[in-house]
PDB file of C-alpha atoms in Angstrom:
ATOM      1  CA  UNK A   1     -80.961-225.355  49.498  1.00  0.00           C
ATOM      2  CA  UNK A   2     -81.526-221.656  49.054  1.00  0.00           C
ATOM      3  CA  UNK A   3     -81.823-219.281  52.015  1.00  0.00           C
ATOM      4  CA  UNK A   4     -85.396-218.291  52.781  1.00  0.00           C
ATOM      5  CA  UNK A   5     -86.819-214.758  53.055  1.00  0.00           C
ATOM      6  CA  UNK A   6     -86.082-212.661  56.166  1.00  0.00           C
ATOM      7  CA  UNK A   7     -88.606-212.897  58.964  1.00  0.00           C
ATOM      8  CA  UNK A   8     -90.567-209.968  60.457  1.00  0.00           C
ATOM      9  CA  UNK A   9     -88.774-207.401  62.642  1.00  0.00           C
ATOM     10  CA  UNK A  10     -88.949-208.285  66.311  1.00  0.00           C
ATOM     11  CA  UNK A  11     -90.270-206.117  69.161  1.00  0.00           C
ATOM     12  CA  UNK A  12     -88.056-203.369  70.595  1.00  0.00           C
ATOM     13  CA  UNK A  13     -86.063-204.509  73.599  1.00  0.00           C
ATOM     14  CA  UNK A  14     -86.170-202.968  77.087  1.00  0.00           C
ATOM     15  CA  UNK A  15     -84.388-199.647  77.666  1.00  0.00           C
ATOM     16  CA  UNK A  16     -81.020-200.039  79.330  1.00  0.00           C
ATOM     17  CA  UNK A  17     -80.031-198.462  82.650  1.00  0.00           C
ATOM     18  CA  UNK A  18     -79.111-194.764  82.751  1.00  0.00           C
ATOM     19  CA  UNK A  19     -75.379-194.179  82.751  1.00  0.00           C
ATOM     20  CA  UNK A  20     -73.541-192.241  85.457  1.00  0.00           C
ATOM     21  CA  UNK A  21     -73.720-188.441  85.488  1.00  0.00           C
ATOM     22  CA  UNK A  22     -70.943-186.661  83.658  1.00  0.00           C
ATOM     23  CA  UNK A  23     -68.419-184.567  85.551  1.00  0.00           C
ATOM     24  CA  UNK A  24     -69.037-180.953  86.511  1.00  0.00           C
ATOM     25  CA  UNK A  25     -67.031-178.600  84.331  1.00  0.00           C
ATOM     26  CA  UNK A  26     -65.242-175.481  85.556  1.00  0.00           C
ATOM     27  CA  UNK A  27     -63.748-172.695  83.492  1.00  0.00           C
ATOM     28  CA  UNK A  28     -61.669-169.687  84.416  1.00  0.00           C
ATOM     29  CA  UNK A  29     -63.007-166.435  82.979  1.00  0.00           C
ATOM     30  CA  UNK A  30     -60.543-163.566  82.679  1.00  0.00           C
ATOM     31  CA  UNK A  31     -60.679-159.917  81.757  1.00  0.00           C
ATOM     32  CA  UNK A  32     -58.908-156.631  82.178  1.00  0.00           C
ATOM     33  CA  UNK A  33     -58.189-153.167  80.921  1.00  0.00           C
ATOM     34  CA  UNK A  34     -55.554-154.146  78.298  1.00  0.00           C
ATOM     35  CA  UNK A  35     -53.286-151.157  78.429  1.00  0.00           C
ATOM     36  CA  UNK A  36     -55.974-148.647  79.381  1.00  0.00           C
ATOM     37  CA  UNK A  37     -56.297-147.437  82.969  1.00  0.00           C
ATOM     38  CA  UNK A  38     -59.692-147.527  84.659  1.00  0.00           C
ATOM     39  CA  UNK A  39     -61.585-144.486  83.402  1.00  0.00           C
ATOM     40  CA  UNK A  40     -63.874-142.849  85.969  1.00  0.00           C
ATOM     41  CA  UNK A  41     -65.282-143.657  89.378  1.00  0.00           C
ATOM     42  CA  UNK A  42     -67.745-146.303  88.103  1.00  0.00           C
ATOM     43  CA  UNK A  43     -66.939-148.529  85.112  1.00  0.00           C
ATOM     44  CA  UNK A  44     -67.703-152.058  83.898  1.00  0.00           C
ATOM     45  CA  UNK A  45     -65.833-154.963  82.315  1.00  0.00           C
ATOM     46  CA  UNK A  46     -66.870-158.219  80.695  1.00  0.00           C
ATOM     47  CA  UNK A  47     -64.728-161.282  80.058  1.00  0.00           C
ATOM     48  CA  UNK A  48     -61.842-160.567  77.690  1.00  0.00           C
ATOM     49  CA  UNK A  49     -59.491-157.637  77.426  1.00  0.00           C
ATOM     50  CA  UNK A  50     -60.259-154.049  76.568  1.00  0.00           C
ATOM     51  CA  UNK A  51     -62.724-153.185  79.348  1.00  0.00           C
ATOM     52  CA  UNK A  52     -62.489-150.818  82.255  1.00  0.00           C
ATOM     53  CA  UNK A  53     -63.977-147.826  80.484  1.00  0.00           C
ATOM     54  CA  UNK A  54     -67.555-148.934  79.764  1.00  0.00           C
ATOM     55  CA  UNK A  55     -70.163-146.719  81.443  1.00  0.00           C
ATOM     56  CA  UNK A  56     -72.934-149.324  81.814  1.00  0.00           C
ATOM     57  CA  UNK A  57     -73.146-152.945  82.903  1.00  0.00           C
ATOM     58  CA  UNK A  58     -75.357-153.704  79.900  1.00  0.00           C
ATOM     59  CA  UNK A  59     -72.525-152.881  77.491  1.00  0.00           C
ATOM     60  CA  UNK A  60     -70.079-155.132  79.347  1.00  0.00           C
ATOM     61  CA  UNK A  61     -72.132-158.167  80.322  1.00  0.00           C
ATOM     62  CA  UNK A  62     -72.110-161.448  78.456  1.00  0.00           C
ATOM     63  CA  UNK A  63     -74.828-164.141  78.656  1.00  0.00           C
ATOM     64  CA  UNK A  64     -73.749-167.138  80.708  1.00  0.00           C
ATOM     65  CA  UNK A  65     -74.837-170.784  80.742  1.00  0.00           C
ATOM     66  CA  UNK A  66     -76.368-172.284  83.893  1.00  0.00           C
ATOM     67  CA  UNK A  67     -73.638-172.343  86.543  1.00  0.00           C
ATOM     68  CA  UNK A  68     -72.030-170.830  89.616  1.00  0.00           C
ATOM     69  CA  UNK A  69     -69.353-168.137  89.851  1.00  0.00           C
ATOM     70  CA  UNK A  70     -66.852-168.075  92.721  1.00  0.00           C
ATOM     71  CA  UNK A  71     -63.278-167.068  93.638  1.00  0.00           C
ATOM     72  CA  UNK A  72     -62.963-163.577  92.166  1.00  0.00           C
ATOM     73  CA  UNK A  73     -59.318-162.440  91.991  1.00  0.00           C
ATOM     74  CA  UNK A  74     -58.265-158.932  90.997  1.00  0.00           C
ATOM     75  CA  UNK A  75     -54.791-157.489  90.386  1.00  0.00           C
ATOM     76  CA  UNK A  76     -53.860-153.863  89.778  1.00  0.00           C
ATOM     77  CA  UNK A  77     -50.634-152.698  88.150  1.00  0.00           C
ATOM     78  CA  UNK A  78     -50.460-149.703  90.525  1.00  0.00           C
ATOM     79  CA  UNK A  79     -51.790-149.535  94.102  1.00  0.00           C
ATOM     80  CA  UNK A  80     -54.620-147.029  94.740  1.00  0.00           C
ATOM     81  CA  UNK A  81     -52.503-144.987  97.180  1.00  0.00           C
ATOM     82  CA  UNK A  82     -52.988-143.667 100.710  1.00  0.00           C
ATOM     83  CA  UNK A  83     -56.658-143.192 101.606  1.00  0.00           C
ATOM     84  CA  UNK A  84     -57.858-144.439  98.201  1.00  0.00           C
ATOM     85  CA  UNK A  85     -59.483-147.691  97.098  1.00  0.00           C
ATOM     86  CA  UNK A  86     -60.976-149.616  94.197  1.00  0.00           C
ATOM     87  CA  UNK A  87     -63.884-152.055  94.686  1.00  0.00           C
ATOM     88  CA  UNK A  88     -64.713-154.883  92.265  1.00  0.00           C
ATOM     89  CA  UNK A  89     -68.086-156.676  92.205  1.00  0.00           C
ATOM     90  CA  UNK A  90     -69.428-159.518  90.062  1.00  0.00           C
ATOM     91  CA  UNK A  91     -72.829-158.533  88.651  1.00  0.00           C
ATOM     92  CA  UNK A  92     -75.587-160.939  87.619  1.00  0.00           C
ATOM     93  CA  UNK A  93     -78.054-159.251  85.297  1.00  0.00           C
ATOM     94  CA  UNK A  94     -76.830-155.853  86.516  1.00  0.00           C
ATOM     95  CA  UNK A  95     -77.341-156.679  90.223  1.00  0.00           C
ATOM     96  CA  UNK A  96     -74.504-156.945  92.749  1.00  0.00           C
ATOM     97  CA  UNK A  97     -73.519-160.397  93.998  1.00  0.00           C
ATOM     98  CA  UNK A  98     -71.658-161.457  97.168  1.00  0.00           C
ATOM     99  CA  UNK A  99     -68.486-161.683  95.045  1.00  0.00           C
ATOM    100  CA  UNK A 100     -66.985-158.310  95.992  1.00  0.00           C
ATOM    101  CA  UNK A 101     -63.463-157.339  96.988  1.00  0.00           C
ATOM    102  CA  UNK A 102     -61.677-154.060  97.668  1.00  0.00           C
ATOM    103  CA  UNK A 103     -58.076-153.041  97.024  1.00  0.00           C
ATOM    104  CA  UNK A 104     -56.956-150.147  99.209  1.00  0.00           C
ATOM    105  CA  UNK A 105     -53.830-148.166 100.060  1.00  0.00           C
ATOM    106  CA  UNK A 106     -50.616-149.929  99.057  1.00  0.00           C
ATOM    107  CA  UNK A 107     -52.257-153.257  98.145  1.00  0.00           C
ATOM    108  CA  UNK A 108     -52.467-154.400  94.518  1.00  0.00           C
ATOM    109  CA  UNK A 109     -54.569-157.581  94.846  1.00  0.00           C
ATOM    110  CA  UNK A 110     -57.749-158.937  96.386  1.00  0.00           C
ATOM    111  CA  UNK A 111     -59.404-162.365  96.455  1.00  0.00           C
ATOM    112  CA  UNK A 112     -62.977-163.282  97.395  1.00  0.00           C
ATOM    113  CA  UNK A 113     -63.270-166.246  99.760  1.00  0.00           C
ATOM    114  CA  UNK A 114     -64.168-169.603  98.241  1.00  0.00           C
ATOM    115  CA  UNK A 115     -67.194-169.648 100.603  1.00  0.00           C
ATOM    116  CA  UNK A 116     -68.887-166.894  98.549  1.00  0.00           C
ATOM    117  CA  UNK A 117     -70.645-167.747  95.282  1.00  0.00           C
ATOM    118  CA  UNK A 118     -73.302-166.535  92.862  1.00  0.00           C
ATOM    119  CA  UNK A 119     -75.624-168.849  90.926  1.00  0.00           C
ATOM    120  CA  UNK A 120     -76.461-167.941  87.319  1.00  0.00           C
ATOM    121  CA  UNK A 121     -79.475-169.135  85.341  1.00  0.00           C
ATOM    122  CA  UNK A 122     -79.074-169.872  81.653  1.00  0.00           C
ATOM    123  CA  UNK A 123     -78.795-166.523  79.837  1.00  0.00           C
ATOM    124  CA  UNK A 124     -78.081-164.325  82.893  1.00  0.00           C
ATOM    125  CA  UNK A 125     -75.615-161.546  82.089  1.00  0.00           C
ATOM    126  CA  UNK A 126     -72.220-161.421  83.837  1.00  0.00           C
ATOM    127  CA  UNK A 127     -70.109-158.281  84.209  1.00  0.00           C
ATOM    128  CA  UNK A 128     -67.538-156.915  86.655  1.00  0.00           C
ATOM    129  CA  UNK A 129     -68.243-153.517  88.221  1.00  0.00           C
ATOM    130  CA  UNK A 130     -65.317-151.294  89.216  1.00  0.00           C
ATOM    131  CA  UNK A 131     -65.955-148.431  91.620  1.00  0.00           C
ATOM    132  CA  UNK A 132     -63.247-146.036  92.758  1.00  0.00           C
ATOM    133  CA  UNK A 133     -63.186-144.062  95.990  1.00  0.00           C
ATOM    134  CA  UNK A 134     -64.196-140.459  95.387  1.00  0.00           C
ATOM    135  CA  UNK A 135     -63.022-138.604  98.520  1.00  0.00           C
ATOM    136  CA  UNK A 136     -59.439-139.567  97.673  1.00  0.00           C
ATOM    137  CA  UNK A 137     -59.115-140.533  94.003  1.00  0.00           C
ATOM    138  CA  UNK A 138     -56.960-143.617  93.418  1.00  0.00           C
ATOM    139  CA  UNK A 139     -53.768-143.506  91.383  1.00  0.00           C
ATOM    140  CA  UNK A 140     -54.393-144.383  87.720  1.00  0.00           C
ATOM    141  CA  UNK A 141     -53.927-148.087  87.095  1.00  0.00           C
ATOM    142  CA  UNK A 142     -54.572-150.875  84.672  1.00  0.00           C
ATOM    143  CA  UNK A 143     -55.999-154.083  86.082  1.00  0.00           C
ATOM    144  CA  UNK A 144     -57.018-157.662  85.445  1.00  0.00           C
ATOM    145  CA  UNK A 145     -59.371-160.188  87.012  1.00  0.00           C
ATOM    146  CA  UNK A 146     -60.200-163.885  87.001  1.00  0.00           C
ATOM    147  CA  UNK A 147     -63.289-165.790  88.092  1.00  0.00           C
ATOM    148  CA  UNK A 148     -63.927-169.509  88.496  1.00  0.00           C
ATOM    149  CA  UNK A 149     -67.172-170.578  86.766  1.00  0.00           C
ATOM    150  CA  UNK A 150     -68.579-174.074  87.377  1.00  0.00           C
ATOM    151  CA  UNK A 151     -71.270-175.659  85.188  1.00  0.00           C
ATOM    152  CA  UNK A 152     -73.332-178.694  86.206  1.00  0.00           C
TER     153      UNK A 152
END
C-alpha cells in the first residue's frame, strides 16, 4: 500500500557533553625602525615597521585581544657606545610593564626573562617605549624587536 503521512516531530534530545578546550595560541609580534634611526630620547613603536620616531604611546599602540605578553627581545644595528644606553619597555595602555630591557655600551641585544609577563585585557593598547640615556647620548642606530603573545 501507499506510505502514510509523516508523524509529529519528536522532543529535542539531551545536550551532549562539552568537548575539550582548544589549544592556547601564541603569536610573535615584531616591529622596528625600518631604515630610520631612533629619533630623540623618548620615542614609541607599535607592531610593524616604520616606528621609532613617534612622540606619544597613543600614536603607536594597537588594541590587543585578551592575552599575555612575554619574552621581549630587542636588537640594535649599532651599539649605544661607552657610557650610553637604550631602554625598551612594553606598555599596556600607556603604562610600563615588567617587560623592560636595557642595551648598554658595546652590546646590541637584550632579552627579558621568560619569568616576566604582562596580562592584557581585550582592547588594551600595546606599544614599545624606547628611552635613550641623556648624560651620554647613544650612537644613532636602527633597531627591531619581537614579543611573544599568548591568547587563551
